[in-house]
């Protein structure tokens, strides 16, 4: 068998060629838990495989479909669990527990923006997030600073994300909890007339779905966000 | 204020966080490869016998991070807070963890 290839390979992507103390610590904590019988390797594998399937694409798709189909939009409002099935997310049966996840119980809500109403999501208590349909929460979402200040000064916090809203736009902050998870359905931007569902889904980024950004025709990825340290940390 | 764990303080002081490693190696993945396995560990501890309920873990994470690891980024500080909580709860010991880390470090660096 020949080892030669008759096609070109791209150079391999750079990788971190170093084992960090944190990597070692993560393995050590996990293996000690398994040694002590707190969970099994199989339990852990099942969760890890499930976690790897999560991301914001299903929620982006849901919004794009709703923008194109008023009946589907109404379904999103009335029965988000059923509407999620159309984008491949079963909030109830696909998690390893088969009854939702311990920290993502099955009461998703879709918050529909209008030209005069902007929703934005937070979890003041901890970091509840609609992971089945939106993936892992970004770092800033978990910070005490965001959680504490958004409910008090939403307009100011949104402006720190680069979202300047006119005074006549009402901002409504939705506080997630262990049972209820929110996804924002932003308004469809001008300049997208005639776009396909695929094209629309591309501009509905994670930050738009949390509510700290608005979809733009020229923006398909979330910007890196600065992390502000809390002056008066939550709970202290 | 929770008591410090010297082993974890040392890791927080000397350990190289993902952002630094990315810069050195030219990697642009926002998360270290162990972030998902860490999240899974948190989930399975919250399942079944429920060794560590998620809300308690997050509350403790806030407090422990504020007390000991506030200058360390996420998810490194989430990991330190989890290990810290497990030690404070007596689920694992600092000595066990230190010993196990030596074994794993040798294993992962084996050539």
Tab-separated table of C-alpha atoms in Angstrom:
chain	number	residue	atom	x	y	z
A	1	UNK	CA	0.000	0.000	0.000
A	2	UNK	CA	1.415	3.336	-0.977
A	3	UNK	CA	1.768	6.126	1.518
A	4	UNK	CA	1.884	8.723	-1.197
A	5	UNK	CA	-1.070	11.003	-1.790
A	6	UNK	CA	-2.033	12.501	-5.097
A	7	UNK	CA	-3.809	15.475	-3.596
A	8	UNK	CA	-2.623	18.496	-1.678
A	9	UNK	CA	-3.067	18.769	2.051
A	10	UNK	CA	-3.645	22.051	3.768
A	11	UNK	CA	-1.124	22.711	6.507
A	12	UNK	CA	-2.468	21.453	9.838
A	13	UNK	CA	-4.227	24.008	12.007
A	14	UNK	CA	-2.023	25.243	14.827
A	15	UNK	CA	-2.562	23.479	18.135
A	16	UNK	CA	-1.462	23.950	21.700
A	17	UNK	CA	1.440	21.569	22.141
A	18	UNK	CA	1.642	21.769	25.887
A	19	UNK	CA	-0.166	20.123	28.810
A	20	UNK	CA	-1.293	22.844	31.207
A	21	UNK	CA	-1.869	22.464	34.932
A	22	UNK	CA	-5.529	23.213	34.287
A	23	UNK	CA	-5.829	20.380	31.802
A	24	UNK	CA	-4.263	18.030	34.343
A	25	UNK	CA	-6.567	19.324	37.081
A	26	UNK	CA	-9.674	18.742	34.972
A	27	UNK	CA	-8.703	15.129	34.316
A	28	UNK	CA	-7.762	14.583	37.959
A	29	UNK	CA	-11.063	15.880	39.351
A	30	UNK	CA	-13.039	13.810	36.840
A	31	UNK	CA	-11.078	10.603	37.451
A	32	UNK	CA	-11.238	10.951	41.237
A	33	UNK	CA	-15.020	11.354	40.979
A	34	UNK	CA	-15.178	8.161	38.932
A	35	UNK	CA	-12.872	6.349	41.364
A	36	UNK	CA	-15.155	7.318	44.218
A	37	UNK	CA	-18.196	6.065	42.361
A	38	UNK	CA	-19.897	9.456	42.041
A	39	UNK	CA	-20.550	8.707	38.389
A	40	UNK	CA	-19.302	6.293	35.765
A	41	UNK	CA	-17.150	6.883	32.725
A	42	UNK	CA	-20.148	5.918	30.600
A	43	UNK	CA	-22.329	8.555	32.308
A	44	UNK	CA	-19.688	11.133	31.611
A	45	UNK	CA	-19.164	10.079	28.013
A	46	UNK	CA	-22.876	10.319	27.332
A	47	UNK	CA	-23.002	13.896	28.611
A	48	UNK	CA	-19.883	14.902	26.753
A	49	UNK	CA	-21.214	13.566	23.473
A	50	UNK	CA	-24.474	15.424	24.051
A	51	UNK	CA	-22.659	18.653	24.967
A	52	UNK	CA	-20.661	18.474	21.754
A	53	UNK	CA	-23.888	18.557	19.749
A	54	UNK	CA	-24.991	21.877	21.232
A	55	UNK	CA	-24.594	25.272	19.632
A	56	UNK	CA	-26.604	28.336	18.604
A	57	UNK	CA	-27.451	27.171	15.075
A	58	UNK	CA	-30.870	25.651	15.899
A	59	UNK	CA	-32.024	28.891	17.515
A	60	UNK	CA	-30.714	30.898	14.551
A	61	UNK	CA	-32.681	28.618	12.257
A	62	UNK	CA	-35.817	28.949	14.390
A	63	UNK	CA	-35.728	32.730	14.129
A	64	UNK	CA	-35.058	32.656	10.388
A	65	UNK	CA	-38.005	30.293	9.848
A	66	UNK	CA	-40.256	32.502	11.967
A	67	UNK	CA	-39.260	35.584	9.978
A	68	UNK	CA	-40.448	33.819	6.831
A	69	UNK	CA	-43.538	32.075	8.174
A	70	UNK	CA	-46.107	33.858	10.372
A	71	UNK	CA	-47.767	30.585	11.401
A	72	UNK	CA	-44.434	29.208	12.580
A	73	UNK	CA	-43.743	32.453	14.415
A	74	UNK	CA	-47.026	32.031	16.268
A	75	UNK	CA	-46.071	28.442	17.113
A	76	UNK	CA	-42.786	29.727	18.543
A	77	UNK	CA	-44.765	32.008	20.835
A	78	UNK	CA	-47.452	29.488	21.783
A	79	UNK	CA	-45.463	26.268	22.028
A	80	UNK	CA	-41.686	26.701	21.878
A	81	UNK	CA	-41.056	23.032	22.689
A	82	UNK	CA	-43.033	21.993	19.609
A	83	UNK	CA	-41.501	24.730	17.459
A	84	UNK	CA	-38.020	23.588	18.492
A	85	UNK	CA	-38.707	20.134	17.054
A	86	UNK	CA	-38.734	21.706	13.585
A	87	UNK	CA	-35.116	22.780	14.048
A	88	UNK	CA	-34.045	19.415	15.431
A	89	UNK	CA	-34.190	20.158	19.148
A	90	UNK	CA	-36.240	17.965	21.448
A	91	UNK	CA	-36.143	19.642	24.841
A	92	UNK	CA	-37.664	16.639	26.523
A	93	UNK	CA	-36.303	13.430	25.102
A	94	UNK	CA	-32.868	13.919	23.605
A	95	UNK	CA	-30.834	14.710	26.707
A	96	UNK	CA	-28.983	11.903	28.450
A	97	UNK	CA	-31.549	11.948	31.263
A	98	UNK	CA	-34.442	11.491	28.797
A	99	UNK	CA	-36.455	14.057	30.740
A	100	UNK	CA	-34.615	17.249	29.964
A	101	UNK	CA	-31.389	18.145	31.648
A	102	UNK	CA	-31.088	18.765	35.364
A	103	UNK	CA	-30.237	22.355	34.645
A	104	UNK	CA	-32.316	22.944	31.511
A	105	UNK	CA	-35.860	21.960	32.401
A	106	UNK	CA	-38.359	22.138	29.663
A	107	UNK	CA	-39.998	25.530	29.707
A	108	UNK	CA	-38.377	27.511	26.917
A	109	UNK	CA	-39.906	30.853	25.955
A	110	UNK	CA	-39.375	32.860	22.787
A	111	UNK	CA	-39.421	36.613	23.371
A	112	UNK	CA	-40.462	38.464	20.231
A	113	UNK	CA	-38.967	41.911	19.717
A	114	UNK	CA	-40.836	44.678	17.924
A	115	UNK	CA	-39.552	48.006	16.617
A	116	UNK	CA	-40.471	49.557	19.976
A	117	UNK	CA	-39.707	46.652	22.318
A	118	UNK	CA	-36.312	45.016	22.858
A	119	UNK	CA	-35.856	41.923	25.000
A	120	UNK	CA	-32.616	40.876	26.606
A	121	UNK	CA	-31.919	37.801	28.707
A	122	UNK	CA	-29.993	37.357	31.919
A	123	UNK	CA	-29.853	34.950	34.833
A	124	UNK	CA	-29.413	37.066	37.929
A	125	UNK	CA	-29.283	34.019	40.195
A	126	UNK	CA	-26.586	31.995	38.470
A	127	UNK	CA	-26.115	31.350	34.737
A	128	UNK	CA	-29.271	29.592	33.487
A	129	UNK	CA	-29.179	29.538	29.696
A	130	UNK	CA	-31.171	27.730	26.983
A	131	UNK	CA	-28.315	25.353	26.228
A	132	UNK	CA	-30.262	22.724	24.247
A	133	UNK	CA	-30.985	25.297	21.548
A	134	UNK	CA	-28.209	27.843	22.068
A	135	UNK	CA	-25.195	25.839	23.269
A	136	UNK	CA	-22.816	26.893	26.025
A	137	UNK	CA	-23.172	30.354	27.486
A	138	UNK	CA	-20.467	32.905	26.703
A	139	UNK	CA	-18.099	33.920	29.465
A	140	UNK	CA	-19.569	37.390	29.936
A	141	UNK	CA	-23.071	35.973	30.470
A	142	UNK	CA	-21.840	34.258	33.613
A	143	UNK	CA	-20.107	37.242	35.140
A	144	UNK	CA	-21.629	38.795	38.261
A	145	UNK	CA	-21.166	42.161	36.613
A	146	UNK	CA	-23.508	41.433	33.685
A	147	UNK	CA	-26.008	39.634	35.909
A	148	UNK	CA	-26.155	42.382	38.470
A	149	UNK	CA	-26.099	45.465	36.275
A	150	UNK	CA	-28.317	44.429	33.368
A	151	UNK	CA	-31.474	44.475	35.471
A	152	UNK	CA	-30.617	47.881	36.909
A	153	UNK	CA	-29.167	49.710	33.929
A	154	UNK	CA	-30.115	47.714	30.818
A	155	UNK	CA	-29.706	50.616	28.410
A	156	UNK	CA	-26.213	51.333	29.663
A	157	UNK	CA	-25.135	47.696	29.618
A	158	UNK	CA	-26.486	47.206	26.089
A	159	UNK	CA	-24.583	50.276	24.947
A	160	UNK	CA	-21.402	48.628	26.276
A	161	UNK	CA	-22.151	45.814	23.828
A	162	UNK	CA	-22.386	48.415	21.082
A	163	UNK	CA	-26.177	48.357	20.989
A	164	UNK	CA	-27.442	51.927	21.217
A	165	UNK	CA	-31.231	51.976	21.448
A	166	UNK	CA	-33.396	55.069	20.991
A	167	UNK	CA	-35.131	56.306	24.121
A	168	UNK	CA	-38.542	55.370	22.733
A	169	UNK	CA	-37.600	51.691	22.537
A	170	UNK	CA	-38.685	49.901	25.697
A	171	UNK	CA	-36.151	47.402	27.053
A	172	UNK	CA	-37.533	44.354	28.807
A	173	UNK	CA	-35.084	42.166	30.748
A	174	UNK	CA	-36.059	38.515	31.155
A	175	UNK	CA	-34.562	36.781	34.180
A	176	UNK	CA	-34.025	33.075	33.506
A	177	UNK	CA	-34.369	30.429	36.146
A	178	UNK	CA	-33.868	26.714	36.436
A	179	UNK	CA	-37.210	25.982	34.810
A	180	UNK	CA	-37.706	28.786	32.307
A	181	UNK	CA	-35.176	29.644	29.601
A	182	UNK	CA	-35.535	32.509	27.173
A	183	UNK	CA	-34.469	33.055	23.583
A	184	UNK	CA	-34.889	36.446	21.931
A	185	UNK	CA	-36.433	36.666	18.477
A	186	UNK	CA	-35.064	39.952	17.153
A	187	UNK	CA	-36.726	42.034	14.465
A	188	UNK	CA	-35.720	41.216	10.919
A	189	UNK	CA	-33.305	43.847	9.647
A	190	UNK	CA	-33.888	45.966	6.582
A	191	UNK	CA	-31.979	44.875	3.511
A	192	UNK	CA	-32.880	41.202	3.870
A	193	UNK	CA	-35.883	41.227	1.563
A	194	UNK	CA	-35.900	38.152	-0.633
A	195	UNK	CA	-33.287	36.352	1.469
A	196	UNK	CA	-33.501	32.599	1.936
A	197	UNK	CA	-33.846	30.896	5.312
A	198	UNK	CA	-30.169	29.913	5.145
A	199	UNK	CA	-29.089	33.494	4.503
A	200	UNK	CA	-31.248	34.818	7.317
A	201	UNK	CA	-30.042	32.194	9.784
A	202	UNK	CA	-26.440	33.264	9.196
A	203	UNK	CA	-26.984	36.744	10.603
A	204	UNK	CA	-28.890	35.604	13.709
A	205	UNK	CA	-25.865	35.198	15.921
A	206	UNK	CA	-25.726	33.981	19.504
A	207	UNK	CA	-25.594	37.541	20.847
A	208	UNK	CA	-28.758	38.451	18.893
A	209	UNK	CA	-30.498	35.474	20.502
A	210	UNK	CA	-29.494	36.619	23.992
A	211	UNK	CA	-30.604	40.122	23.074
A	212	UNK	CA	-27.374	42.084	23.442
A	213	UNK	CA	-27.046	42.576	19.684
A	214	UNK	CA	-29.319	43.121	16.694
A	215	UNK	CA	-28.952	41.198	13.436
A	216	UNK	CA	-27.151	43.116	10.729
A	217	UNK	CA	-26.781	42.229	7.087
A	218	UNK	CA	-22.995	42.552	7.371
A	219	UNK	CA	-22.432	40.640	10.589
A	220	UNK	CA	-22.232	36.852	10.813
A	221	UNK	CA	-20.142	36.349	13.935
A	222	UNK	CA	-20.174	37.651	17.476
A	223	UNK	CA	-17.498	40.117	18.417
A	224	UNK	CA	-15.138	39.396	21.252
A	225	UNK	CA	-16.586	41.067	24.326
A	226	UNK	CA	-14.681	42.814	27.069
A	227	UNK	CA	-15.224	41.388	30.541
A	228	UNK	CA	-15.988	44.021	33.150
A	229	UNK	CA	-15.204	43.091	36.718
A	230	UNK	CA	-17.987	43.726	39.211
A	231	UNK	CA	-17.377	46.624	41.569
A	232	UNK	CA	-19.866	45.179	44.039
A	233	UNK	CA	-19.979	41.459	43.237
A	234	UNK	CA	-23.302	39.682	43.240
A	235	UNK	CA	-24.141	38.197	46.630
A	236	UNK	CA	-21.393	40.043	48.504
B	1	UNK	CA	-14.683	33.575	53.480
B	2	UNK	CA	-13.873	30.004	52.513
B	3	UNK	CA	-10.451	28.719	53.452
B	4	UNK	CA	-7.770	28.678	50.773
B	5	UNK	CA	-6.572	25.423	49.232
B	6	UNK	CA	-2.788	25.742	48.751
B	7	UNK	CA	-2.650	23.266	45.852
B	8	UNK	CA	-5.308	25.169	43.923
B	9	UNK	CA	-3.808	28.543	44.769
B	10	UNK	CA	-0.528	27.314	43.316
B	11	UNK	CA	-2.245	26.156	40.123
B	12	UNK	CA	-4.006	29.505	39.872
B	13	UNK	CA	-0.670	31.267	40.279
B	14	UNK	CA	1.523	29.122	38.046
B	15	UNK	CA	-0.909	27.457	35.630
B	16	UNK	CA	-1.028	28.776	32.082
B	17	UNK	CA	-4.519	29.861	31.115
B	18	UNK	CA	-5.983	29.036	27.718
B	19	UNK	CA	-5.776	32.605	26.418
B	20	UNK	CA	-2.000	32.651	26.980
B	21	UNK	CA	-1.507	29.266	25.356
B	22	UNK	CA	-3.590	30.346	22.356
B	23	UNK	CA	-1.468	33.412	21.901
B	24	UNK	CA	1.773	31.473	22.068
B	25	UNK	CA	0.662	28.699	19.728
B	26	UNK	CA	-1.435	30.806	17.348
B	27	UNK	CA	-4.679	29.009	18.167
B	28	UNK	CA	-8.004	30.839	17.869
B	29	UNK	CA	-10.373	28.346	19.489
B	30	UNK	CA	-12.097	30.377	22.223
B	31	UNK	CA	-12.354	27.449	24.635
B	32	UNK	CA	-9.831	24.915	25.875
B	33	UNK	CA	-10.554	21.332	24.819
B	34	UNK	CA	-11.361	20.392	28.403
B	35	UNK	CA	-14.201	22.892	28.776
B	36	UNK	CA	-16.871	20.478	27.551
B	37	UNK	CA	-15.617	17.650	29.770
B	38	UNK	CA	-15.660	20.035	32.728
B	39	UNK	CA	-19.271	20.972	31.945
B	40	UNK	CA	-20.123	17.275	31.703
B	41	UNK	CA	-18.551	16.619	35.096
B	42	UNK	CA	-20.718	19.361	36.573
B	43	UNK	CA	-23.822	17.881	34.931
B	44	UNK	CA	-23.246	14.320	36.094
B	45	UNK	CA	-22.525	15.511	39.638
B	46	UNK	CA	-25.938	17.184	39.475
B	47	UNK	CA	-27.639	14.029	38.251
B	48	UNK	CA	-28.639	10.804	39.965
B	49	UNK	CA	-27.419	10.914	43.562
B	50	UNK	CA	-26.967	14.660	43.093
B	51	UNK	CA	-23.619	15.083	44.786
B	52	UNK	CA	-23.513	18.759	43.866
B	53	UNK	CA	-26.753	20.532	42.835
B	54	UNK	CA	-26.168	23.017	40.049
B	55	UNK	CA	-27.506	26.043	41.909
B	56	UNK	CA	-25.324	25.342	44.945
B	57	UNK	CA	-22.348	24.866	42.673
B	58	UNK	CA	-22.932	28.168	40.900
B	59	UNK	CA	-23.476	30.041	44.160
B	60	UNK	CA	-20.297	28.557	45.565
B	61	UNK	CA	-18.478	29.274	42.322
B	62	UNK	CA	-19.357	32.958	42.672
B	63	UNK	CA	-18.234	33.062	46.297
B	64	UNK	CA	-15.073	30.987	45.893
B	65	UNK	CA	-14.006	32.867	42.781
B	66	UNK	CA	-14.517	36.178	44.526
B	67	UNK	CA	-12.531	35.003	47.546
B	68	UNK	CA	-9.675	33.238	45.782
B	69	UNK	CA	-9.651	33.274	41.986
B	70	UNK	CA	-11.057	36.580	40.797
B	71	UNK	CA	-8.074	37.371	38.579
B	72	UNK	CA	-8.292	34.053	36.738
B	73	UNK	CA	-10.437	33.831	33.578
B	74	UNK	CA	-13.286	31.459	32.842
B	75	UNK	CA	-13.340	28.441	32.486
B	76	UNK	CA	-10.118	28.063	34.478
B	77	UNK	CA	-11.779	29.618	37.498
B	78	UNK	CA	-14.870	27.435	37.090
B	79	UNK	CA	-12.559	24.431	37.284
B	80	UNK	CA	-10.685	25.760	40.325
B	81	UNK	CA	-13.984	26.567	42.041
B	82	UNK	CA	-15.322	23.076	41.353
B	83	UNK	CA	-12.178	21.424	42.770
B	84	UNK	CA	-12.287	23.838	45.721
B	85	UNK	CA	-15.925	22.977	46.454
B	86	UNK	CA	-15.249	19.259	46.231
B	87	UNK	CA	-12.380	19.537	48.713
B	88	UNK	CA	-14.322	21.764	51.131
B	89	UNK	CA	-17.193	19.269	51.021
B	90	UNK	CA	-14.819	16.408	51.795
B	91	UNK	CA	-15.670	14.596	48.573
B	92	UNK	CA	-12.000	14.543	47.597
B	93	UNK	CA	-8.911	15.520	49.575
B	94	UNK	CA	-6.203	17.940	48.604
B	95	UNK	CA	-3.597	15.199	49.080
B	96	UNK	CA	-5.477	12.766	46.823
B	97	UNK	CA	-5.829	15.441	44.197
B	98	UNK	CA	-2.143	16.404	44.322
B	99	UNK	CA	-1.098	12.768	44.052
B	100	UNK	CA	-3.475	12.062	41.197
B	101	UNK	CA	-2.338	15.159	39.327
B	102	UNK	CA	1.259	13.923	39.389
B	103	UNK	CA	0.200	10.600	37.898
B	104	UNK	CA	-1.882	12.297	35.199
B	105	UNK	CA	0.770	14.832	34.338
B	106	UNK	CA	3.267	12.021	33.768
B	107	UNK	CA	0.690	10.131	31.712
B	108	UNK	CA	-0.218	13.087	29.483
B	109	UNK	CA	3.403	14.048	28.922
B	110	UNK	CA	4.593	10.513	28.166
B	111	UNK	CA	6.425	10.193	24.857
